[in-house]
Amino acid sequence: MKPAPFEYFAPRTLDEALDLLESEGSEARVIAGGQSLVPMLALRLARPEVLIDLNRIPELSRIRQEGSTIHIGAMTRQAHALASSLVFEQLPLLHYGLQNVGHPPTRARGTLGGSLSHADPAAETPAVMLAYKADMVLKSKQGERIIPADEFTLGTFDTAIEPGEILAEIRVQAKPNEGAALVELSRRKGDFAMASAAARVSLAADGTCAEAHLIVGAVAPVPLRFDAVTDALKGQKFSEAVVREALELMDLELFEFDNEDISLEYRRKIGPVMAERALLQAFKRAEGMQK
Amino acid sequence: MTIGARIPRVEDARFLRGEGRYVADLAMPFMVEAYVLRSPYPHAIIRSIDASEALKLEGVEAVFTAADVPADLGPIVCRIPTHGDLSPYLQHPLAQDRVRYVGEPIAVIVAKSRAICEDAAELVEIDFDPLPAITSPYRAIEPNAEPIHEAGNLAGDWGFDLGNVEEALKSAAYTVQESFSVQRHTAMPMETRGLLASYDRGRNLLEVHGATKVVHTNRNMLAGMLGMSEQDIRLVEPDVGGSFGARGEFYPEDFLIPFAAKRLCKPVRWIEDRVEHFGAINHSRDSDFVVTVAADENGIITAFDVKLVTDMGGYIRTHGDVVPSHAAACFPGPYKVRNYRINTKTVMTNKTPTGTYRAPGMFEANFARERAIDRLADKMGLERAELRRRNLIPAEMMPWHVGTESVKRPTIFDSGDYPAVFEKALAGYGWDAPFEREENGWLRGRGLCAFVEPSGLGAFEGVRLEVDQRGNVTIFSGSSNQGQGHETVLAQIVSSIIDVPVEKIAVRHGDTGIITFGGGTYASRTAVLCGEALYNASHGIRDKALKTASAKFNIPVEELELREGAVWQAGKNEPLITLGGIARILMPGNPEFLKPPSDKNIPDHDGLVVTSYIRGVPGGTWAFAVHIADVLVDPRTGETKVEKYFVACDVGRQLNPLIVEGQLIGGVAQGLGGTFLEELTYSEDGQLTTGTFADYMMPNVYNMPPVSTLVLEDVKPEGNVLGVKGVGEIGPSGVAAAIGNAIADALKSNTGLNILPFTPERVLSAVPTVTR
């Protein structure tokens, strides 16, 4: 379990990293927190000839607010974002989502941008960003491209990042006054989900649902958005029965994954249960905010 | 008296300080690293191997293949008796012309670093001719199946037929027939295997660090394979980070690494990495049962009729067929059932070879039997504990001869009052106490199982006890220590007899250089066998000390006593002489008590040293145990939470209750892993698909319920002087059975839950549609 030989660069600025990425071409690979890439290197499943390490670029690991937009550097550690009061207050779904990402040791190294760029279908961060309709800021020597979340994750381990590009920042509109929850079912806490659900709920003054978002992850190559369900909830008072009725509108045909150990049939059973739990939990939190 | 004292383990201090020394902590000048090149194919003919390009890589010292080992080198032999001749299925250290599982060693690459080894491995050109892979034992024994070995794929077909099963089945008021499957999984010690071998050519001495478990046996096997004298080889056990039965057996690497060191005359180190471990360590369990249980109208079980199929993997290893053998010998468990029949088929497949894993054969058999008994209780409408109560072997029928045998030793449950322990267990847990059946849509259930667990197996064990001139005591044990706490428990035994504090007693173990013979550690045997040898040796030290003091001070032995590390005359306030003083007197050549100078032999002056070897009781000693669990199940997802877990057992006598409790709790954790999570799976084309910890799930803190224990010391076995029974395997042995029964109780449905592990999906499929 020793990686095949590779050349290693540790640039100090994003520009330097982009220069390297251009000069080393397709043989180069960017490494962030290394929580997925390092095991793949050790198993020799990934064999880049050049590794460009982004860990020493301070400009990539900041979280800041500009007006109503939260800017999150791609190299922000998951642990850092989880502990951030700005994230907790302005982007509660990201906070709850990160609680489900791996374990404290992996979150201490793992980065937000790394997780998004890796695009594991069972990962939480793509579902969270889809729920927020976040923007991904891609930088290259040619300049900058801004890609909305629903066009960023393209499939299993597949994103809109082009050769020569680095995911530099994630921009999210602050959502301070809503309830959020991410619920998932995995064989063991912290492991890959068999199905996950991310929900955002904001309430009108009368306690009815003003706006809601529901994403289900880990059941298809990309996280799935179920607007039909959340549209049906709009204007309604939340209850278990109401949520269950709305979830009848969840199109289970969109679920795709069917493995020997986790069948499609099973995912179709647990997906709505996770969604129900997430919606009810998000609602409770939203209600708590009104009090 | 420190036997029975609940004291923390003395070895923990060094582990907590980071001062443990494991094999990967060891290094030697001029040391090189070895890497084992393993088969990527589950089944293939090797046409040719060309290592010339690999040898050109800078830093590579050697590449050894089957062509480099002596032509007359035989396979690695089985160290215990088997059912029938399994010699056609043994494994050679390096694949000869055929590979039979993914991970089979083909070559050893030695280089300056492990990384260079792995680069070189990619340059070794091997011409394979792939053959069809067989991953199912049922497919393997079909008539047209590709033979994996010349002798065929059915390695063993044997069993027992006791009483009159046919008659019992015919006249039964109730019968239940069910199939059960226990998945392939195995030991995942925190520290993987590793060896550091060095050879001193001038003196012809070979030293191997990293051995464990059965070091003397392995030393003798290695001597035979290398054509060396046993005394020219020393195997040394460093600190060992767990084994659970899998580490320390004689594996291909246990020949290959010393062989390479001897060839190269350089120290060679090999540290198994985790990916290697998954494919190379003995796998275990992998057994299917078809169980028919019959009972009369009063709930008396009249027969067990069992079919057992065990997937042995690509070769038979040092353990032979002990896993199915134990399962077959012990299947009837703690019940007085005289009509018992089992047919066992041991089958070769293209998977990693198998061996023992904590509670070998017992975890499997207990699951199948105890789930079947719950079915029977359901069918009869009889309360589950009551059915068991009516069938337990009563105390007056002890010792109970099952009528079977395993590894050529009769299965004899030597002692115990099973019904009494059973009642204490039920009362201790509150089995009959009512509980809420539902909570927030989740369903609660309670389950139990009863079983017997062997311990103290093996022919003999030995120790040498030495006291130095300062009164320090050293135990040289023939057994090995892989983390069980021997350094504490063995010292406690000695301390309690010669009254020297535990801190002044050192324990040395697992080293062929320190004691001539040793049995080793397996089958929960050290407390039973090593304990007895130490008891005898300690009394030997005591007698020798008193006799010597008696001669020196001319006081009759009867007036002397040994306490606080010294000899005292009864009634006096000052000791006569310390143990250190006695040791000085007894030093060879000390003139104080020498016989006349003409007598060259000095028989009484061999130091304050006693060696003791004791024989084992052929059937060992058996503990009875009960597991009980409460679980919560979500009928919508199949998620299961174990709310609380309880283990009750009679172990005769506890040497250290803290260690006993630790063994039980740790064992339950391991059992939960086997029940819910751990599985070694293969793709149809023979690739191991759970080759990292991302896929092979170990239980962690979130999976652990609170575990409480009730450890009884009611009936002491007569077969050993301390009256102890081993506790190492009582923890895991009943977990799958108790949990399965608890989930079935929660679902109020006993269909399903026959296949391990209990994934949420499998649990959900057992939920009756009406409940859903």
XYZ file of N, CA and C in Angstrom, chain A residues 1-2 5 43-44 47 185 187-189 191 194 244 261-263 266 269-270 273-274 276-277, chain B residues 114-115 118-119 122 273 275 442 634 636-637 639 676-677 697-698 702-703 759-761 764 772:
138
model
N 0.818 -1.202 0.000
C 0.000 0.000 0.000
C 0.849 1.248 0.000
N 1.797 1.304 -0.926
C 2.597 2.522 -1.088
C 2.271 3.098 -2.455
N 5.300 6.118 -7.681
C 6.057 7.382 -7.589
C 5.313 8.535 -8.264
N -3.554 2.559 -2.729
C -3.993 1.331 -3.395
C -3.562 1.293 -4.862
N -2.911 2.356 -5.295
C -2.476 2.517 -6.692
C -3.658 2.495 -7.666
N -3.062 7.057 -10.057
C -1.620 7.087 -10.315
C -1.229 8.360 -11.031
N -29.337 7.256 6.644
C -29.253 5.909 7.189
C -27.999 5.261 6.624
N -24.980 1.957 7.585
C -24.794 0.754 8.398
C -24.176 1.123 9.742
N -23.306 2.106 9.709
C -22.599 2.532 10.912
C -22.531 4.042 10.882
N -22.626 4.690 12.024
C -22.566 6.147 12.051
C -21.267 6.624 11.388
N -20.517 6.327 8.230
C -20.235 5.642 6.979
C -21.080 6.196 5.849
N -26.905 4.946 2.923
C -27.676 4.141 1.980
C -28.774 5.016 1.356
N -46.318 13.007 5.310
C -46.430 11.698 4.664
C -47.247 11.795 3.377
N -25.755 -5.577 -2.061
C -25.982 -5.482 -0.616
C -27.040 -4.441 -0.248
N -27.315 -3.488 -1.133
C -28.387 -2.519 -0.863
C -29.226 -2.413 -2.134
N -30.408 -2.982 -2.099
C -31.207 -3.059 -3.319
C -31.933 -1.740 -3.578
N -35.025 -1.531 -1.533
C -34.802 -1.071 -0.156
C -34.607 0.441 -0.118
N -37.704 2.235 -0.168
C -38.451 2.199 1.097
C -37.903 3.211 2.096
N -36.581 3.297 2.175
C -36.007 4.140 3.232
C -35.874 5.595 2.805
N -38.637 7.645 4.109
C -38.564 7.707 5.583
C -37.520 8.742 6.006
N -36.379 8.752 5.324
C -35.362 9.754 5.640
C -35.907 11.154 5.354
N -39.008 12.148 5.361
C -39.992 12.493 6.390
C -39.292 12.970 7.663
N -38.282 12.219 8.064
C -37.556 12.607 9.282
C -36.905 13.974 9.113
N 9.899 -0.674 1.439
C 8.640 -1.282 1.024
C 8.139 -0.645 -0.281
N 8.346 0.657 -0.415
C 7.867 1.339 -1.624
C 8.589 0.797 -2.860
N 7.160 -2.479 -3.837
C 5.877 -2.425 -4.540
C 6.053 -1.953 -5.981
N 7.038 -1.059 -6.184
C 7.344 -0.672 -7.576
C 7.869 -1.882 -8.343
N 5.409 -4.516 -9.694
C 4.713 -4.237 -10.959
C 5.551 -4.641 -12.163
N 0.411 -5.148 5.463
C -0.475 -3.985 5.542
C -1.920 -4.460 5.547
N -4.491 -4.079 3.617
C -5.056 -4.677 2.407
C -4.595 -6.130 2.276
N -40.965 2.622 16.957
C -39.989 1.527 16.960
C -40.531 0.404 17.849
N -36.734 -0.442 14.012
C -37.627 0.421 13.248
C -38.275 -0.415 12.144
N -39.939 0.403 9.733
C -39.980 1.044 8.415
C -38.649 0.981 7.698
N -37.546 0.835 8.450
C -36.220 0.842 7.822
C -35.375 -0.388 8.144
N -33.649 -0.610 10.801
C -32.574 -0.217 11.730
C -32.780 -0.921 13.070
N -23.979 -7.811 13.030
C -24.579 -6.731 12.247
C -23.738 -6.260 11.053
N -22.416 -6.342 11.154
C -21.594 -5.552 10.238
C -20.604 -6.334 9.389
N -16.898 -3.519 7.719
C -17.237 -2.621 8.820
C -17.046 -3.276 10.178
N -16.184 -2.653 10.971
C -15.973 -3.093 12.342
C -16.932 -2.318 13.248
N -20.328 3.682 18.611
C -21.756 3.924 18.412
C -22.556 2.623 18.382
N -21.884 1.509 18.125
C -22.582 0.233 18.052
C -22.635 -0.480 19.394
N -28.235 -7.041 8.259
C -28.226 -5.689 7.696
C -29.623 -5.117 7.869
N -29.754 -3.784 7.835
C -31.094 -3.202 7.950
C -32.042 -3.785 6.894
N -31.506 -4.010 5.711
C -32.363 -4.530 4.648
C -32.877 -5.933 4.988
N -35.466 -5.611 7.701
C -36.728 -5.103 7.142
C -37.493 -6.225 6.438
N -45.899 -3.585 9.033
C -45.449 -2.497 8.192
C -46.635 -1.718 7.744
